[in-house]
PDB file of C-alpha atoms in Angstrom:
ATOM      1  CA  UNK A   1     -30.245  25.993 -51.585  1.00 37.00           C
ATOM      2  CA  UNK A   2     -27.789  23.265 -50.365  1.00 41.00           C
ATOM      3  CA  UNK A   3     -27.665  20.538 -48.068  1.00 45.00           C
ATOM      4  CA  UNK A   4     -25.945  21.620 -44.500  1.00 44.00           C
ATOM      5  CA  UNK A   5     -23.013  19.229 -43.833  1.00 47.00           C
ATOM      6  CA  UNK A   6     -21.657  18.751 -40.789  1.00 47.00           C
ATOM      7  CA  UNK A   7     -18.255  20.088 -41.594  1.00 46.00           C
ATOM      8  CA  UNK A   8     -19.699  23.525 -40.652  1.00 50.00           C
ATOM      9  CA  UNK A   9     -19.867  25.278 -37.453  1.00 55.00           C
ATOM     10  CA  UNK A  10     -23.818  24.293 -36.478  1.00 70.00           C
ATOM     11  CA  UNK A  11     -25.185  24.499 -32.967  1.00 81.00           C
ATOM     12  CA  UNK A  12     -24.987  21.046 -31.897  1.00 82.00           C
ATOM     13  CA  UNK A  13     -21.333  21.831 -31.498  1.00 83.00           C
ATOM     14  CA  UNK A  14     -22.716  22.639 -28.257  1.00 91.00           C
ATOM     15  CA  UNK A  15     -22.541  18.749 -27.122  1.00 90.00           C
ATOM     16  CA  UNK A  16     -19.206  18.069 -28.069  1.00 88.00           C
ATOM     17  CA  UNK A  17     -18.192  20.912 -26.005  1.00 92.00           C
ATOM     18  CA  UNK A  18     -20.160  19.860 -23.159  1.00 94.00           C
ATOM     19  CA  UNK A  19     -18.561  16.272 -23.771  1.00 93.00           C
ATOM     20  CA  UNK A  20     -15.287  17.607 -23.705  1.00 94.00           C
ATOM     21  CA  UNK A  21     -15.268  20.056 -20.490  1.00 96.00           C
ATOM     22  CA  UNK A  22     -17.146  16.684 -18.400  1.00 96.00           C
ATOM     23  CA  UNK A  23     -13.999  14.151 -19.266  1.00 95.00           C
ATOM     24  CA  UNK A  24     -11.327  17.116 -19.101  1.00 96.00           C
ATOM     25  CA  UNK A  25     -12.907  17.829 -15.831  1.00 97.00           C
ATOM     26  CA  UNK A  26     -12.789  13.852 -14.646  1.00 96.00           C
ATOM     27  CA  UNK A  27      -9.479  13.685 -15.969  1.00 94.00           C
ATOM     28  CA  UNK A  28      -8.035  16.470 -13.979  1.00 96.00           C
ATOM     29  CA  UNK A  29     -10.023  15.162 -10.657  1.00 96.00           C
ATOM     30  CA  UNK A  30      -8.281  11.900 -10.816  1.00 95.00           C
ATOM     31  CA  UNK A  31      -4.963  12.927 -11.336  1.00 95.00           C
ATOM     32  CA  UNK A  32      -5.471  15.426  -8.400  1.00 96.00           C
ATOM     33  CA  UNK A  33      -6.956  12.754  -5.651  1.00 97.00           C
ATOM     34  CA  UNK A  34      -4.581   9.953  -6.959  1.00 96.00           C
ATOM     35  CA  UNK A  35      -1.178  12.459  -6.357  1.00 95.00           C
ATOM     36  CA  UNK A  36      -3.547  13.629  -3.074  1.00 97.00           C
ATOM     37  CA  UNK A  37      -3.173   9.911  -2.215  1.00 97.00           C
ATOM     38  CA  UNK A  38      -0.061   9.068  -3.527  1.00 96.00           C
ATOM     39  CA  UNK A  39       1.452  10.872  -0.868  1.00 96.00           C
ATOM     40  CA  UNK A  40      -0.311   8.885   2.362  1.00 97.00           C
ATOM     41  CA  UNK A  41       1.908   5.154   2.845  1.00 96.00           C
ATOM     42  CA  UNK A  42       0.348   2.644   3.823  1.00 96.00           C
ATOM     43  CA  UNK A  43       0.700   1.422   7.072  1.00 95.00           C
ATOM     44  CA  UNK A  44       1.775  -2.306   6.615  1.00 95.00           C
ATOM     45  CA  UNK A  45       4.430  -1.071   3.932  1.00 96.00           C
ATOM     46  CA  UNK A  46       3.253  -3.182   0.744  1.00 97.00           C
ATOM     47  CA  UNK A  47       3.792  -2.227  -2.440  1.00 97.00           C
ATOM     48  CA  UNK A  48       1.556  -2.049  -5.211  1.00 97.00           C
ATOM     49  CA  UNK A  49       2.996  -5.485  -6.725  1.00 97.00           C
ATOM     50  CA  UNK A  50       3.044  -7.183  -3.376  1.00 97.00           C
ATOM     51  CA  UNK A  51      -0.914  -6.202  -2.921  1.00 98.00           C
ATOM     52  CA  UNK A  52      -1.873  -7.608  -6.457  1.00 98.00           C
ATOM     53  CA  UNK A  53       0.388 -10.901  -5.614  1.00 97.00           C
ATOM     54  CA  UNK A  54      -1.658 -11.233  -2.732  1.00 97.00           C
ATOM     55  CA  UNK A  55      -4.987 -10.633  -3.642  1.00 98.00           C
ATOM     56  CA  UNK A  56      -4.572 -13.106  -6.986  1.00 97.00           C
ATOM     57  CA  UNK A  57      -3.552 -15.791  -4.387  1.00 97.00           C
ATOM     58  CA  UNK A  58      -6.297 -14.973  -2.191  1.00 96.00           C
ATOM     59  CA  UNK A  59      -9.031 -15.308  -4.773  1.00 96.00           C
ATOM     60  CA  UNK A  60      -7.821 -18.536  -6.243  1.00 96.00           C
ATOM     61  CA  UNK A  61      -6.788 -16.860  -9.695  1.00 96.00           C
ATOM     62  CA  UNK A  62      -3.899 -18.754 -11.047  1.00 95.00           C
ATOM     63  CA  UNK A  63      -1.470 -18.023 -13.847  1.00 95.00           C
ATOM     64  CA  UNK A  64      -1.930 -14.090 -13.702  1.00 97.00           C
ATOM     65  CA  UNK A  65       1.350 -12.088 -13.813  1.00 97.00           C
ATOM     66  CA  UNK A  66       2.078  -9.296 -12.537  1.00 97.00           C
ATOM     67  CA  UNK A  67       4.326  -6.919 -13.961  1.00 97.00           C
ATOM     68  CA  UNK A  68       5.861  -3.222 -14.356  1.00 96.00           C
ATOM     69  CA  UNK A  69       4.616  -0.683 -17.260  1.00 96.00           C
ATOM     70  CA  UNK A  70       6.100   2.929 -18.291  1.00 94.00           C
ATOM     71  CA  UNK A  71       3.945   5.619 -17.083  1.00 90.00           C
ATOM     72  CA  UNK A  72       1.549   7.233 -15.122  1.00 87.00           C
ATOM     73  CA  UNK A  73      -2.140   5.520 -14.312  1.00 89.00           C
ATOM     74  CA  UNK A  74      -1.556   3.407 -17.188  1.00 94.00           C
ATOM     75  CA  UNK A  75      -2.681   0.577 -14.937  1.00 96.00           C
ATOM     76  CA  UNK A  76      -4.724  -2.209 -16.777  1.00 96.00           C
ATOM     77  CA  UNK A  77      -5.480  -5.725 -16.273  1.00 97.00           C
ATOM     78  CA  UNK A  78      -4.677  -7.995 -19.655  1.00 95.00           C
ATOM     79  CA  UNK A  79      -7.112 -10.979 -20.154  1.00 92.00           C
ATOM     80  CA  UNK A  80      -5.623 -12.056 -24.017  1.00 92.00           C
ATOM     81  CA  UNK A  81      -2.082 -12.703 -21.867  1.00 94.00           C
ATOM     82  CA  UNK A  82      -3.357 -12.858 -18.558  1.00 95.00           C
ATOM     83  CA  UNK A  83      -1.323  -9.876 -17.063  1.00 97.00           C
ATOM     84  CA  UNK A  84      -1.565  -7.046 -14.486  1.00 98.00           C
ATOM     85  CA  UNK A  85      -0.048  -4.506 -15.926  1.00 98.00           C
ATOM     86  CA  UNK A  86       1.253  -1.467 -12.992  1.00 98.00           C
ATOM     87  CA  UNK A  87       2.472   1.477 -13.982  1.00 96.00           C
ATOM     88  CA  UNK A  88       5.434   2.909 -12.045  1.00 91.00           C
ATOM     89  CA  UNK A  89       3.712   5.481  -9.516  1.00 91.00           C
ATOM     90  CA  UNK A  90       1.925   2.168  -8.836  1.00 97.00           C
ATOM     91  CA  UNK A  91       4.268  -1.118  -8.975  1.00 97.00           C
ATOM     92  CA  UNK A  92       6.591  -0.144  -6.171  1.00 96.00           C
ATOM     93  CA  UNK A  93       4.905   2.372  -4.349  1.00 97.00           C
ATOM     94  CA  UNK A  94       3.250   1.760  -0.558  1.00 97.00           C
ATOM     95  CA  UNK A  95       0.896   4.619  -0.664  1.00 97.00           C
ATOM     96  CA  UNK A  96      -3.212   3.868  -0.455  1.00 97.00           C
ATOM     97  CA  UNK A  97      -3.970   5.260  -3.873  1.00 97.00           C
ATOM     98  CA  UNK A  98      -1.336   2.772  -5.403  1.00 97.00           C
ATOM     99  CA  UNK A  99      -2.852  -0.254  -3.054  1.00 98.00           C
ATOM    100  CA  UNK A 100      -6.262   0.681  -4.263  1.00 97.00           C
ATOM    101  CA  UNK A 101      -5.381   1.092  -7.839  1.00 98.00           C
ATOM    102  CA  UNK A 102      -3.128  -2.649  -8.002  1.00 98.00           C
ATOM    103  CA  UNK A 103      -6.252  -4.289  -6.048  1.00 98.00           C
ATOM    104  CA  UNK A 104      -9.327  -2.429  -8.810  1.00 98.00           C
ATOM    105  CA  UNK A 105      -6.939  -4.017 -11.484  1.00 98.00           C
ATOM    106  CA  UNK A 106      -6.852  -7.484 -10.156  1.00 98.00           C
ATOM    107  CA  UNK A 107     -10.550  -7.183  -9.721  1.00 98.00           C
ATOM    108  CA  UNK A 108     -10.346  -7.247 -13.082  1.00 98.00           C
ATOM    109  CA  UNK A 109      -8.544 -10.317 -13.229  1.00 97.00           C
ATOM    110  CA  UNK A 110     -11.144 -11.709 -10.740  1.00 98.00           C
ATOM    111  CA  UNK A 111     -14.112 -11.230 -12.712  1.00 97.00           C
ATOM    112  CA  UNK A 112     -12.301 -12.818 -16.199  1.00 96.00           C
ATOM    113  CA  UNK A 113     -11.264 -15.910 -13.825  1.00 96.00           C
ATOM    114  CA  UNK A 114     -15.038 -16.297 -13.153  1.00 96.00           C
ATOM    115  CA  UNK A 115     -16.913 -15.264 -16.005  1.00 95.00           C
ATOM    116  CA  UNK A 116     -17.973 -11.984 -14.927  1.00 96.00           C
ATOM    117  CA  UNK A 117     -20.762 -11.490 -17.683  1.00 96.00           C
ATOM    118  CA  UNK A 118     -20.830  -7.942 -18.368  1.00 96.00           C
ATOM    119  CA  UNK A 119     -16.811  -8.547 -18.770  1.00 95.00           C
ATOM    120  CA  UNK A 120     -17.491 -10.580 -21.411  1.00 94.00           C
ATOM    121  CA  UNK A 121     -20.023  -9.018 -23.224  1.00 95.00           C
ATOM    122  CA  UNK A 122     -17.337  -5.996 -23.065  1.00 94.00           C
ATOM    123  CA  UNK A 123     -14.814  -8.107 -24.748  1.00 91.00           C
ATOM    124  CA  UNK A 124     -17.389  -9.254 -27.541  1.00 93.00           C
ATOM    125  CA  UNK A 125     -17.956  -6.517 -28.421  1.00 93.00           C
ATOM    126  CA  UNK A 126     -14.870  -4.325 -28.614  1.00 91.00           C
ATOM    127  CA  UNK A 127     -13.791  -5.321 -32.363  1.00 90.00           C
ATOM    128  CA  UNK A 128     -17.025  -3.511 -33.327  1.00 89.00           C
ATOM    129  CA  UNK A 129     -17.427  -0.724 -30.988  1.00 91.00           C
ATOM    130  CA  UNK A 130     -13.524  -0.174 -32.019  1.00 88.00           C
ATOM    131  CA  UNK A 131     -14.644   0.087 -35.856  1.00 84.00           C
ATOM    132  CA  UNK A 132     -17.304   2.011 -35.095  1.00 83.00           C
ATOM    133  CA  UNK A 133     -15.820   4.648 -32.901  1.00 84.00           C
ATOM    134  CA  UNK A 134     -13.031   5.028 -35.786  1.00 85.00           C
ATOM    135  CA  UNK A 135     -15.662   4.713 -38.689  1.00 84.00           C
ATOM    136  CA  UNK A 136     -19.320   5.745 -37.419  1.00 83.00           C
ATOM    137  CA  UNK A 137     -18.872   9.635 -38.360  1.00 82.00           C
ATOM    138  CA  UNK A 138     -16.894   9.067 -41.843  1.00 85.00           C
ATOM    139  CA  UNK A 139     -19.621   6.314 -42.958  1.00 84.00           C
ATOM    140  CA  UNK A 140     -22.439   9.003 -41.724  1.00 81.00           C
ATOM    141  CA  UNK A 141     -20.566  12.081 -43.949  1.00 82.00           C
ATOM    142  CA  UNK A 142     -20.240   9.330 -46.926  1.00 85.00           C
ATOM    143  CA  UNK A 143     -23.754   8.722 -47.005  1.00 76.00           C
ATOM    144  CA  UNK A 144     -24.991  12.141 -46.757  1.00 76.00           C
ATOM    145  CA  UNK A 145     -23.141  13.103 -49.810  1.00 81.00           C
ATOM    146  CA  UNK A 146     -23.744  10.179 -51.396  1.00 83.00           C
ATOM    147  CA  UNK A 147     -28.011   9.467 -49.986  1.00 73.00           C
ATOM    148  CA  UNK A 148     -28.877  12.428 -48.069  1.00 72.00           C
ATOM    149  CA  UNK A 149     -29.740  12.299 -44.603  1.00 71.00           C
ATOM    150  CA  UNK A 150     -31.839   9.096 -43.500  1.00 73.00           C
ATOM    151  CA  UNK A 151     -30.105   6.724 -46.302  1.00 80.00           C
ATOM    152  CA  UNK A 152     -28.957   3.541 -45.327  1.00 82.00           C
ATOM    153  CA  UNK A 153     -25.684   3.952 -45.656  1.00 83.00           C
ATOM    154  CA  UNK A 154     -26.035   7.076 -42.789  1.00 83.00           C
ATOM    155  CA  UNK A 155     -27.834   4.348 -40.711  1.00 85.00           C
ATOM    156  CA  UNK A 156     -25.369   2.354 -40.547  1.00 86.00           C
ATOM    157  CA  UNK A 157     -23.017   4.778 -39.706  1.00 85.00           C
ATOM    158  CA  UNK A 158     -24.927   5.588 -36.593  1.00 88.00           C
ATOM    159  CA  UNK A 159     -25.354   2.195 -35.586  1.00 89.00           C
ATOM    160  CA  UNK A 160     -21.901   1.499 -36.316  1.00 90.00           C
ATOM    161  CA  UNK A 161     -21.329   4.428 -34.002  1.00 90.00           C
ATOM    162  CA  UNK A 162     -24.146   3.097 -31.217  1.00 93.00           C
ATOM    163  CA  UNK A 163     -21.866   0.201 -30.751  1.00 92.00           C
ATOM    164  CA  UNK A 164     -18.756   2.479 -29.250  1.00 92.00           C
ATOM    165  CA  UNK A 165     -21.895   3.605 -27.332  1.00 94.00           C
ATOM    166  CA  UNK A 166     -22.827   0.572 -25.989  1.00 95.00           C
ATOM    167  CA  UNK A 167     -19.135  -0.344 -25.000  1.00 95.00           C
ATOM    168  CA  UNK A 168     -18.958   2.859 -22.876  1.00 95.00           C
ATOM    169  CA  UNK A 169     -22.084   1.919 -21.293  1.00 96.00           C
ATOM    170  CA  UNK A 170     -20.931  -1.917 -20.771  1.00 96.00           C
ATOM    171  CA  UNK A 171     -17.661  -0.688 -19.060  1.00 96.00           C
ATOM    172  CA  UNK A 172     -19.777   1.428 -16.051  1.00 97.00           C
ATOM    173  CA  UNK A 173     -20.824  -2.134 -14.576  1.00 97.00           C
ATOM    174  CA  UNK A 174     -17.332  -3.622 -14.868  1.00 97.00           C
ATOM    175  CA  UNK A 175     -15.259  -0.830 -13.393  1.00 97.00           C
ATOM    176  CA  UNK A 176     -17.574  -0.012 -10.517  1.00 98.00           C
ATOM    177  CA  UNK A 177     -17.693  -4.386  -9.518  1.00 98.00           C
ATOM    178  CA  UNK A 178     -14.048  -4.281 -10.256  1.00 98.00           C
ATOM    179  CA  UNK A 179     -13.714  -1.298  -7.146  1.00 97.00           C
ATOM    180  CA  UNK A 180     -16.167  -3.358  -4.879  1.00 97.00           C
ATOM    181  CA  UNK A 181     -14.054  -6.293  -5.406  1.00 98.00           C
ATOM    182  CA  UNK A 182     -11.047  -4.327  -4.465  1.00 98.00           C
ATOM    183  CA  UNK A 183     -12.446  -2.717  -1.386  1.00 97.00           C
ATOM    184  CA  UNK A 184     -13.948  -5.451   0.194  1.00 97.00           C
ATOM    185  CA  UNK A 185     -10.650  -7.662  -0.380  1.00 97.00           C
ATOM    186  CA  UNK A 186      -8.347  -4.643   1.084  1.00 97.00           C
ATOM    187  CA  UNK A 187     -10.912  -4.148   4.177  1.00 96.00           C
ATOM    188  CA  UNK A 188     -11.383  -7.729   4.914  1.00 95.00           C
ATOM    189  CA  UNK A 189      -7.936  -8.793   4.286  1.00 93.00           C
ATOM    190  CA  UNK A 190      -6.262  -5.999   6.483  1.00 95.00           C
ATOM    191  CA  UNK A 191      -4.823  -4.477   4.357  1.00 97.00           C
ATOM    192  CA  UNK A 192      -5.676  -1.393   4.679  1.00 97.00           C
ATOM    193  CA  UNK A 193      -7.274   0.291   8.394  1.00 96.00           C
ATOM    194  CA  UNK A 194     -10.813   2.229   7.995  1.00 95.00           C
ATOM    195  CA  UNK A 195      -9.294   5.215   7.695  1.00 96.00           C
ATOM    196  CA  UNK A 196      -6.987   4.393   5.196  1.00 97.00           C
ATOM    197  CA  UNK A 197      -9.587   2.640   3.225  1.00 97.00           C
ATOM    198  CA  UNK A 198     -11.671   6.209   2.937  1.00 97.00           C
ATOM    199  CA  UNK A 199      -8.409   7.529   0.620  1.00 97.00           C
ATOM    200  CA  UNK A 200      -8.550   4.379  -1.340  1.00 97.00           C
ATOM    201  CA  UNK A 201     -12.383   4.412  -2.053  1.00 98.00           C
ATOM    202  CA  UNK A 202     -12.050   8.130  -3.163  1.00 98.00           C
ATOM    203  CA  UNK A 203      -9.526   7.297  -5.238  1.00 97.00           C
ATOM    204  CA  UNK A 204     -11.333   4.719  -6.922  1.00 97.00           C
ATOM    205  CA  UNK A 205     -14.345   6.491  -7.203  1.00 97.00           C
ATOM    206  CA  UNK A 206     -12.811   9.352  -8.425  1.00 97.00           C
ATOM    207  CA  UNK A 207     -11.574   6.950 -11.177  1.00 96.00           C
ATOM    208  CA  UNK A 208     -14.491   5.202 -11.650  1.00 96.00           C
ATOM    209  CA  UNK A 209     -15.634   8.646 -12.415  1.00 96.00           C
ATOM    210  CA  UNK A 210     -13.593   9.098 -15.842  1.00 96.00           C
ATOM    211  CA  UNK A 211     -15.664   6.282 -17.091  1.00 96.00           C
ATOM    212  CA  UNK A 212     -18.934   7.915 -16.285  1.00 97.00           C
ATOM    213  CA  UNK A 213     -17.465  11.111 -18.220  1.00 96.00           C
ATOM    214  CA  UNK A 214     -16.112   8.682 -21.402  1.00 95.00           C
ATOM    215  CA  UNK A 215     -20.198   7.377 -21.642  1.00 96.00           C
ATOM    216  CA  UNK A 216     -21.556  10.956 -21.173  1.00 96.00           C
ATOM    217  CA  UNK A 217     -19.109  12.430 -23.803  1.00 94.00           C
ATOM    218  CA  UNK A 218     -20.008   9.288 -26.887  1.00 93.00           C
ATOM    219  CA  UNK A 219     -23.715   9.923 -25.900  1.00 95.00           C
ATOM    220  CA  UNK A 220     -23.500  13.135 -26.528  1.00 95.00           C
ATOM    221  CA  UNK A 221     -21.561  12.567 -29.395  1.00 90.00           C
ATOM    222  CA  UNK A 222     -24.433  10.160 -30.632  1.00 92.00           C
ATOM    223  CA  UNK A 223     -27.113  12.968 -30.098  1.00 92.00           C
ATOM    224  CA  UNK A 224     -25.633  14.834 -32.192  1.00 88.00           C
ATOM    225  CA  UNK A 225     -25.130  12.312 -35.379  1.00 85.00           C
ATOM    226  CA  UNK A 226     -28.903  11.930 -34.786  1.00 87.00           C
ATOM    227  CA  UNK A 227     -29.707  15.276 -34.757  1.00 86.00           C
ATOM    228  CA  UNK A 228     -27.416  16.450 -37.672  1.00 82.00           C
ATOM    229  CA  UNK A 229     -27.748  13.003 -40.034  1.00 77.00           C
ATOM    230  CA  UNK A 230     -30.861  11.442 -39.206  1.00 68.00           C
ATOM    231  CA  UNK A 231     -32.961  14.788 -39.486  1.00 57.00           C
ATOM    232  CA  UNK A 232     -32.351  15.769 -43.044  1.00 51.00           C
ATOM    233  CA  UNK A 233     -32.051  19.410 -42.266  1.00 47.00           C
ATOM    234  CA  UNK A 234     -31.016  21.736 -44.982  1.00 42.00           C
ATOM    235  CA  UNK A 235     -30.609  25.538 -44.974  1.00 39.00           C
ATOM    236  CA  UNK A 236     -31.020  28.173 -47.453  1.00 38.00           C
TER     237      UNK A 236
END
């Protein structure tokens, strides 16, 4: 008789696969609507970097720069330096999925400039949830072999491991508030017609969308520490 470690093939593999397919599939339905997008200008001719200027000014957020980064959707809004960060098929471009991308990252900037709670909470706990996405599963593996399923030491691996949770789950609020803030400032600042908006908002959605696959995917990965460390199973 010996103890079934979860270096073997077991069925829970199951939920990793499952996790995997749902963000491949998000991953591949962003890149598809954003280069869908990409394609459609925008009427009044702003770029990406003109937009994000504009809607920082707008909102009252001060001392927020914006500025150019290598690659592809690697779009991200910088609170430690205070920086929107555009990637290239963003920065200069005048199509509505670049407009809509600039504007969801300096929602971001919005909601640090006024305390957006959930942002916060995000940002407290990201030290830990980035610990415990890199050490949840080794901890859980050392305290098998060293306790046996249900030891403390495989507790604390799966709370270390609930925290990466948690930050996945934390992130839904501020991406989808982030979107709303962009939409309603591209709509009611003209930015953007009605029709043009409808590209933007799938866009955005369909990014919003990856995030929803990222929580789904640690879940699952969670369910299955539970199942495999916290049940003690063993098989002859």
């Amino acid at each position: 008789m010996h103890y079934y470690y979860p270096f073997y093939y077991d069925s829970t593999y199951i939920l990793i696969i499952i996790g995997f397919i749902i963000s491949m599939a998000a991953s591949a339905h962003v890149k598809s609507v954003f280069n869908r997008y990409a394609r459609v200008g925008s009427q009044l001719r702003l770029t990406g970097a003109q937009v994000a200027e504009r809607m920082l000014a707008a909102n009252g957020v001060a001392g927020v720069r914006v500025q150019p980064v290598r690659g592809s959707l690697t779009d991200n809004y910088n609170p430690m330096n205070k920086t929107v960060n555009l990637s290239e098929s963003v920065y200069a471009s005048t199509s509505i999925a670049a407009l809509g991308v600039a504007a969801h990252e300096c929602g971001h900037a919005m909601q640090h400039n006024v305390g957006y709670i959930p942002l916060s909470l995000r940002s407290a706990i990201l030290p830990v949830a980035n610990f415990g996405s890199r050490l949840g599963i080794p901890v859980c593996i050392v305290g098998m072999l060293i306790g046996g399923a249900g030891s403390t030491i495989v507790k604390i691996g799966i709370l270390l491991f609930v925290f990466a949770v948690l930050f996945q789950l934390v992130t839904l609020p501020v991406e989808f508030n982030a979107s709303r803030r962009a939409l309603t400032w591209l709509e009611e600042g003209g930015i953007l017609t009605p029709e043009e908006l409808k590209g933007t908002r799938a866009v955005l959605m369909a990014a919003a969308m990856t995030y929803v696959a990222a929580a789904s995917a640690s879940i699952l990965q969670l369910l299955r520490l539970v199942l495999i460390f916290g049940g003690g199973r063993r098989r002859d």
